[in-house]
Short mmCIF file of C-alpha atoms and ligand atoms in Angstrom, two decimals:
data_model
loop_
_atom_site.label_atom_id
_atom_site.label_comp_id
_atom_site.label_asym_id
_atom_site.label_seq_id
_atom_site.Cartn_x
_atom_site.Cartn_y
_atom_site.Cartn_z
CA UNK A 1 62.25 132.08 -123.24
CA UNK A 2 62.82 133.47 -119.72
CA UNK A 3 60.23 131.66 -117.61
CA UNK A 4 59.30 132.20 -113.97
CA UNK A 5 57.97 129.05 -112.27
CA UNK A 6 56.27 129.73 -108.93
CA UNK A 7 56.19 126.64 -106.75
CA UNK A 8 58.91 125.11 -108.92
CA UNK A 9 60.43 123.21 -105.99
CA UNK A 10 57.25 121.18 -105.48
CA UNK A 11 56.37 117.79 -106.89
CA UNK A 12 54.77 118.89 -110.17
CA UNK A 13 56.73 122.16 -110.41
CA UNK A 14 60.10 120.40 -110.26
CA UNK A 15 59.16 118.17 -113.19
CA UNK A 16 58.07 121.27 -115.15
CA UNK A 17 61.36 123.06 -114.40
CA UNK A 18 63.33 120.03 -115.64
CA UNK A 19 61.28 119.85 -118.84
CA UNK A 20 61.65 123.61 -119.50
CA UNK A 21 65.44 123.38 -119.05
CA UNK A 22 65.60 120.45 -121.46
CA UNK A 23 63.67 122.62 -123.90
CA UNK A 24 66.40 125.32 -123.64
CA UNK A 25 64.43 127.88 -121.65
CA UNK A 26 66.03 130.11 -119.02
CA UNK A 27 64.17 129.11 -115.85
CA UNK A 28 63.79 131.05 -112.61
CA UNK A 29 62.17 129.08 -109.82
CA UNK A 30 60.47 131.00 -107.03
CA UNK A 31 59.46 128.89 -104.04
CA UNK A 32 59.14 129.59 -100.31
CA UNK A 33 60.14 125.98 -99.56
CA UNK A 34 57.17 125.59 -97.18
CA UNK A 35 56.49 122.28 -98.90
CA UNK A 36 58.97 122.16 -101.77
CA UNK A 37 62.53 120.86 -101.71
CA UNK A 38 65.58 122.86 -102.81
CA UNK A 39 67.09 119.62 -104.14
CA UNK A 40 64.11 119.15 -106.44
CA UNK A 41 65.17 122.13 -108.56
CA UNK A 42 67.60 120.49 -110.95
CA UNK A 43 68.85 123.64 -112.71
CA UNK A 44 68.25 127.25 -113.68
CA UNK A 45 68.13 129.94 -111.02
CA UNK A 46 66.47 129.45 -107.65
CA UNK A 47 65.00 132.24 -105.51
CA UNK A 48 63.58 131.54 -102.07
CA UNK A 49 60.64 133.91 -101.81
CA UNK A 50 56.96 134.30 -101.33
CA UNK A 51 54.11 135.61 -103.43
CA UNK A 52 52.94 137.80 -100.56
CA UNK A 53 55.67 140.30 -101.48
CA UNK A 54 54.61 142.25 -104.61
CA UNK A 55 57.75 144.38 -104.67
CA UNK A 56 59.97 141.30 -104.68
CA UNK A 57 57.86 139.81 -107.47
CA UNK A 58 58.27 142.97 -109.54
CA UNK A 59 62.03 143.01 -108.96
CA UNK A 60 62.33 139.40 -110.09
CA UNK A 61 60.19 139.89 -113.19
CA UNK A 62 62.14 143.03 -114.18
CA UNK A 63 65.70 141.99 -113.39
CA UNK A 64 65.30 138.49 -114.85
CA UNK A 65 63.47 139.83 -117.92
CA UNK A 66 60.66 137.31 -117.45
CA UNK A 67 58.56 136.69 -120.57
CA UNK A 68 56.12 134.08 -119.28
CA UNK A 69 54.99 132.65 -115.94
CA UNK A 70 53.93 129.16 -114.87
CA UNK A 71 52.09 129.52 -111.57
CA UNK A 72 51.94 126.50 -109.28
CA UNK A 73 52.66 127.95 -105.83
CA UNK A 74 49.59 127.05 -103.79
CA UNK A 75 48.21 125.04 -100.91
CA UNK A 76 46.66 121.87 -102.28
CA UNK A 77 45.29 119.58 -99.56
CA UNK A 78 41.54 119.11 -99.84
CA UNK A 79 41.12 118.03 -96.19
CA UNK A 80 43.15 120.94 -94.82
CA UNK A 81 41.22 123.35 -97.03
CA UNK A 82 38.03 122.43 -95.16
CA UNK A 83 39.67 123.05 -91.78
CA UNK A 84 41.48 126.27 -92.62
CA UNK A 85 39.69 127.99 -95.52
CA UNK A 86 41.40 131.33 -94.95
CA UNK A 87 44.81 129.80 -95.67
CA UNK A 88 43.52 128.60 -99.04
CA UNK A 89 41.75 131.79 -100.07
CA UNK A 90 44.72 133.90 -98.93
CA UNK A 91 47.45 131.84 -100.56
CA UNK A 92 45.69 130.59 -103.66
CA UNK A 93 43.63 133.69 -104.43
CA UNK A 94 45.19 136.78 -102.76
CA UNK A 95 48.80 135.78 -103.45
CA UNK A 96 47.80 134.94 -107.00
CA UNK A 97 46.44 138.49 -107.33
CA UNK A 98 49.86 139.78 -106.25
CA UNK A 99 51.45 137.82 -109.06
CA UNK A 100 48.97 139.22 -111.59
CA UNK A 101 49.59 142.76 -110.32
CA UNK A 102 53.37 142.37 -110.62
CA UNK A 103 53.06 140.83 -114.10
CA UNK A 104 50.78 143.62 -115.26
CA UNK A 105 53.05 146.31 -113.85
CA UNK A 106 56.00 144.82 -115.71
CA UNK A 107 54.14 144.20 -118.97
CA UNK A 108 54.22 140.38 -118.80
CA UNK A 109 51.01 138.93 -120.22
CA UNK A 110 51.53 135.14 -120.52
CA UNK A 111 50.43 132.84 -117.70
CA UNK A 112 50.02 129.07 -117.41
CA UNK A 113 48.03 128.17 -114.30
CA UNK A 114 47.95 124.98 -112.28
CA UNK A 115 44.28 124.14 -111.75
CA UNK A 116 42.51 120.98 -110.65
CA UNK A 117 39.71 118.51 -111.27
CA UNK A 118 38.41 119.67 -107.87
CA UNK A 119 36.76 122.63 -109.69
CA UNK A 120 34.11 120.21 -111.02
CA UNK A 121 32.96 118.77 -107.68
CA UNK A 122 30.74 115.68 -107.91
CA UNK A 123 30.59 114.84 -111.63
CA UNK A 124 27.24 114.62 -113.39
CA UNK A 125 28.80 112.39 -116.05
CA UNK A 126 32.19 110.95 -116.95
CA UNK A 127 34.45 111.42 -118.77
CA UNK A 128 34.44 115.04 -117.62
CA UNK A 129 34.92 117.62 -120.38
CA UNK A 130 35.90 121.24 -119.77
CA UNK A 131 32.32 122.47 -120.24
CA UNK A 132 31.06 120.29 -117.37
CA UNK A 133 29.45 122.45 -114.63
CA UNK A 134 31.92 123.68 -112.01
CA UNK A 135 30.57 123.18 -108.51
CA UNK A 136 33.49 122.58 -106.16
CA UNK A 137 32.70 120.70 -102.95
CA UNK A 138 35.70 122.04 -101.02
CA UNK A 139 37.64 125.24 -100.40
CA UNK A 140 40.64 124.06 -102.40
CA UNK A 141 38.46 123.64 -105.50
CA UNK A 142 36.83 127.03 -104.81
CA UNK A 143 40.18 128.76 -104.59
CA UNK A 144 41.36 127.40 -107.95
CA UNK A 145 38.03 128.18 -109.63
CA UNK A 146 38.05 131.75 -108.23
CA UNK A 147 41.50 132.25 -109.74
CA UNK A 148 40.31 130.95 -113.09
CA UNK A 149 37.50 133.53 -112.99
CA UNK A 150 40.00 136.25 -112.08
CA UNK A 151 42.23 135.31 -115.02
CA UNK A 152 39.20 135.43 -117.31
CA UNK A 153 38.33 138.98 -116.18
CA UNK A 154 41.97 140.09 -116.45
CA UNK A 155 41.95 138.72 -119.97
CA UNK A 156 38.88 140.83 -120.85
CA UNK A 157 40.02 143.94 -119.03
CA UNK A 158 43.84 143.91 -119.15
CA UNK A 159 44.63 141.56 -122.04
CA UNK A 160 46.11 138.76 -119.93
CA UNK A 161 46.81 135.65 -122.01
CA UNK A 162 46.38 132.46 -120.02
CA UNK A 163 46.05 128.69 -120.13
CA UNK A 164 44.53 126.94 -117.13
CA UNK A 165 45.36 123.23 -116.80
CA UNK A 166 42.96 121.18 -114.69
CA UNK A 167 44.94 118.22 -113.40
CA UNK A 168 43.35 114.92 -112.49
CA UNK A 169 45.53 112.57 -110.36
CA UNK A 170 49.21 113.39 -110.83
CA UNK A 171 51.44 110.41 -110.08
CA UNK A 172 54.78 108.78 -110.94
CA UNK A 173 58.28 110.22 -111.07
CA UNK A 174 60.81 111.41 -113.62
CA UNK A 175 62.55 108.43 -115.18
CA UNK A 176 66.00 109.83 -114.24
CA UNK A 177 65.18 108.88 -110.64
CA UNK A 178 66.42 112.33 -109.52
CA UNK A 179 63.06 113.89 -108.66
CA UNK A 180 59.72 112.53 -107.52
CA UNK A 181 56.88 112.90 -105.05
CA UNK A 182 57.87 113.77 -101.46
CA UNK A 183 55.01 115.28 -99.49
CA UNK A 184 55.01 115.50 -95.74
CA UNK A 185 52.49 114.44 -94.60
CA UNK A 186 51.70 112.20 -97.58
CA UNK A 187 48.00 111.84 -98.39
CA UNK A 188 48.08 110.51 -101.97
CA UNK A 189 47.27 106.92 -102.77
CA UNK A 190 50.23 105.74 -104.88
CA UNK A 191 53.04 107.01 -102.59
CA UNK A 192 51.17 105.65 -99.57
CA UNK A 193 50.86 102.22 -101.22
CA UNK A 194 54.58 102.22 -102.03
CA UNK A 195 55.53 103.35 -98.52
CA UNK A 196 53.53 100.41 -97.22
CA UNK A 197 55.43 98.13 -99.64
CA UNK A 198 58.71 99.45 -98.23
CA UNK A 199 57.58 98.89 -94.64
CA UNK A 200 57.63 102.65 -93.99
CA UNK A 201 54.06 102.68 -92.70
CA UNK A 202 52.01 100.16 -90.76
CA UNK A 203 48.62 100.58 -92.37
CA UNK A 204 47.20 100.99 -95.83
CA UNK A 205 43.50 101.79 -95.82
CA UNK A 206 41.13 101.54 -98.76
CA UNK A 207 38.74 104.41 -98.09
CA UNK A 208 35.39 102.75 -98.80
CA UNK A 209 34.43 99.64 -100.77
CA UNK A 210 30.73 100.39 -101.10
CA UNK A 211 30.82 102.93 -103.93
CA UNK A 212 28.80 102.33 -107.09
CA UNK A 213 31.86 101.14 -109.02
CA UNK A 214 32.82 97.71 -110.38
CA UNK A 215 34.76 96.66 -107.25
CA UNK A 216 33.25 99.17 -104.80
CA UNK A 217 36.38 101.34 -104.43
CA UNK A 218 36.84 104.84 -105.90
CA UNK A 219 37.98 105.27 -109.48
CA UNK A 220 40.51 107.93 -110.53
CA UNK A 221 42.33 109.00 -113.67
CA UNK A 222 46.09 108.85 -112.98
CA UNK A 223 48.43 110.90 -115.14
CA UNK A 224 52.22 110.67 -115.20
CA UNK A 225 53.81 113.83 -113.79
CA UNK A 226 56.17 114.10 -116.80
CA UNK A 227 53.14 114.07 -119.12
CA UNK A 228 51.64 116.86 -117.02
CA UNK A 229 54.92 118.76 -117.36
CA UNK A 230 54.99 118.45 -121.16
CA UNK A 231 51.49 119.98 -121.34
CA UNK A 232 52.80 123.11 -119.57
CA UNK A 233 55.51 123.46 -122.21
CA UNK A 234 52.93 123.19 -124.98
CA UNK A 235 50.66 125.70 -123.25
CA UNK A 236 53.46 128.23 -122.94
CA UNK A 237 54.37 127.81 -126.62
CA UNK A 238 50.71 128.26 -127.60
CA UNK A 239 50.61 131.56 -125.69
CA UNK A 240 53.83 132.66 -127.42
CA UNK A 241 52.23 131.84 -130.75
CA UNK A 242 49.25 134.08 -129.98
CA UNK A 243 46.75 131.92 -128.11
CA UNK A 244 44.58 134.24 -126.03
CA UNK A 245 43.08 131.93 -123.41
CA UNK A 246 42.16 128.30 -122.85
CA UNK A 247 41.16 125.79 -120.20
CA UNK A 248 42.22 122.16 -120.59
CA UNK A 249 41.76 118.98 -118.60
CA UNK A 250 44.77 116.74 -118.10
CA UNK A 251 44.19 113.06 -117.55
CA UNK A 252 44.44 109.84 -119.53
CA UNK A 253 40.72 109.24 -119.95
CA UNK A 254 41.11 105.89 -118.21
CA UNK A 255 39.88 105.15 -114.69
CA UNK A 256 41.46 102.78 -112.16
CA UNK A 257 39.98 101.80 -108.81
CA UNK A 258 41.89 101.98 -105.54
CA UNK A 259 41.93 98.17 -105.50
CA UNK A 260 43.33 98.07 -109.05
CA UNK A 261 46.07 100.53 -108.08
CA UNK A 262 47.07 98.35 -105.13
CA UNK A 263 46.98 95.20 -107.26
CA UNK A 264 49.17 96.84 -109.93
CA UNK A 265 51.59 97.97 -107.22
CA UNK A 266 51.80 94.35 -106.00
CA UNK A 267 52.73 93.27 -109.53
CA UNK A 268 55.28 96.05 -109.97
CA UNK A 269 56.98 95.54 -106.60
CA UNK A 270 56.54 91.77 -106.26
CA UNK A 271 55.49 92.44 -102.65
CA UNK A 272 52.23 91.47 -100.91
CA UNK A 273 51.17 95.05 -99.78
CA UNK A 274 48.45 94.29 -97.30
CA UNK A 275 45.45 96.64 -97.33
CA UNK A 276 42.40 96.98 -95.10
CA UNK A 277 38.97 98.31 -95.92
CA UNK A 278 38.19 101.48 -93.98
CA UNK A 279 35.38 104.05 -93.89
CA UNK A 280 34.85 106.37 -96.81
CA UNK A 281 36.90 109.58 -96.76
CA UNK A 282 34.62 112.61 -96.62
CA UNK A 283 34.19 114.44 -99.90
CA UNK A 284 35.54 111.73 -102.25
CA UNK A 285 33.55 111.44 -105.50
CA UNK A 286 33.10 107.80 -106.63
CA UNK A 287 34.53 108.30 -110.11
CA UNK A 288 36.70 111.04 -111.66
CA UNK A 289 37.79 110.50 -115.24
CA UNK A 290 38.96 113.25 -117.59
CA UNK A 291 38.22 113.86 -121.18
CA UNK A 292 41.50 115.31 -122.48
CA UNK A 293 40.36 115.39 -126.08
CA UNK A 294 40.51 119.20 -126.20
CA UNK A 295 44.22 119.56 -125.35
CA UNK A 296 45.07 116.66 -127.68
CA UNK A 297 43.26 118.35 -130.54
CA UNK A 298 44.29 121.94 -129.91
CA UNK A 299 47.86 121.61 -128.57
CA UNK A 300 48.68 118.12 -129.92
CA UNK A 301 49.48 116.90 -126.41
CA UNK A 302 50.13 113.15 -126.27
CA UNK A 303 50.89 111.37 -123.00
CA UNK A 304 54.08 109.27 -123.19
CA UNK A 305 53.30 107.13 -120.14
CA UNK A 306 49.54 106.51 -120.02
CA UNK A 307 49.82 102.98 -118.59
CA UNK A 308 49.17 102.63 -114.84
CA UNK A 309 51.95 100.05 -114.63
CA UNK A 310 54.50 102.55 -116.01
CA UNK A 311 53.25 105.30 -113.71
CA UNK A 312 53.58 103.08 -110.64
CA UNK A 313 56.94 101.57 -111.67
CA UNK A 314 58.45 105.06 -112.11
CA UNK A 315 57.17 106.01 -108.64
CA UNK A 316 58.52 102.73 -107.26
CA UNK A 317 62.00 103.45 -108.66
CA UNK A 318 61.91 106.81 -106.87
CA UNK A 319 60.54 105.61 -103.52
CA UNK A 320 62.85 102.61 -103.39
CA UNK A 321 65.83 104.92 -103.81
CA UNK A 322 64.68 106.85 -100.75
CA UNK A 323 63.43 110.15 -102.20
CA UNK A 324 65.39 113.34 -101.42
CA UNK A 325 68.25 112.93 -98.98
CA UNK A 326 67.01 115.91 -96.90
CA UNK A 327 63.89 114.02 -95.85
CA UNK A 328 65.13 110.47 -96.05
N1 UFG B 1 42.81 106.61 -101.01
C1 UFG B 1 42.71 105.49 -100.22
N2 UFG B 1 43.63 105.33 -99.23
C2 UFG B 1 44.61 106.24 -98.97
C3 UFG B 1 44.69 107.38 -99.80
C4 UFG B 1 43.77 107.54 -100.80
O1 UFG B 1 41.83 104.64 -100.40
O2 UFG B 1 45.40 106.04 -98.04
C5 UFG B 1 41.85 106.76 -102.11
C6 UFG B 1 41.03 108.04 -102.02
O3 UFG B 1 39.90 107.86 -101.20
C7 UFG B 1 40.70 108.29 -103.48
C8 UFG B 1 41.90 107.70 -104.24
O4 UFG B 1 42.55 106.84 -103.32
O5 UFG B 1 39.57 107.57 -103.83
C9 UFG B 1 42.88 108.75 -104.69
O6 UFG B 1 43.17 109.59 -103.58
P1 UFG B 1 44.31 110.69 -103.61
O7 UFG B 1 44.31 111.34 -102.24
O8 UFG B 1 45.57 110.11 -104.11
O9 UFG B 1 43.81 111.72 -104.71
P2 UFG B 1 42.42 112.51 -104.79
O10 UFG B 1 41.67 111.93 -105.94
O11 UFG B 1 41.72 112.62 -103.51
O12 UFG B 1 42.97 113.99 -105.06
C10 UFG B 1 43.37 114.45 -106.31
C11 UFG B 1 44.44 115.52 -106.15
C12 UFG B 1 43.86 116.70 -105.41
C13 UFG B 1 42.63 117.17 -106.12
C14 UFG B 1 41.64 116.06 -106.28
C15 UFG B 1 40.47 116.51 -107.10
O13 UFG B 1 45.53 115.01 -105.44
O14 UFG B 1 44.81 117.75 -105.38
O15 UFG B 1 42.25 114.97 -106.95
O16 UFG B 1 39.34 115.80 -106.76
F1 UFG B 1 42.03 118.18 -105.43
#
């Protein structure tokens, strides 16, 4: 299949591109490299470009004979989304509309969309299933939920076929050691813990130890990035086989606290990794755990690396090697 991956030079996108290539697809990565890395795209064709240019999108879809699209290009920092909402609505919603317009114009009707657990907001109960109320508590979550609603209407009105994948906490790195997580600035827990282990940062803060959880720190559902990638492959195949639309959560259904993550990282690295308790971070729910029963049942998705230890050791292999050479 000829697949366009927007945001394919990013952390999750690059793992999806690698998986699609291994599955014998012809892959065209479109990325403006505002946050992605050219080196992260391990094969296929690469185009540096932006979703704000509909004509360019149409040219790519036509000349490359695109049959399906995986759309990841987006801004994705919760904190930033509450300081600069326009950036999030413009990039994640308006630019997404450009992609839909170009697809429609060129007769491409299959879309896999990168969504987030942030669409749920503060959970009423865990594990969170797809029919849980969606009440985002930040602009990032809004922007992804708006796009889900847009896809739903385009399905009804224009016949768009789509799968929206709501990720919980993506972590880890491809076992080849060639690609992994390299955000700048880094805000995610596991890379920060490993940077502290490597002496690349002075402080590691546990944001709050007074939550209503077993050890007082926040609980999250970590999912290996390669397991996320495989779900995109299955979603695309389901659309090819006639699936009309679906929304799926992606997590392991298992929660780990911030303290447990740090403790596991100590075991994996054999290093002390000192951490200090700090204030809560605004907007953090105490517990986020996915129910991924639906995607297991309907698409037969099975995570290969559900264990936290495996997730952290794959990330450790990547961070210890020094990430991409372009950013050290
Ligand atoms: N944390 C710390 N110290 C740090 C960094 C994080 O204690 O230095 C804590 C956070 O407070 C949180 C947990 O570690 O409790 C995980 O934090 P991350 O920033 O790694 O991930 P989040 O759960 O905040 O964010 C993830 C995705 C977002 C998505 C969000 C949905 O990365 O894209 O889930 O709620 F929006």
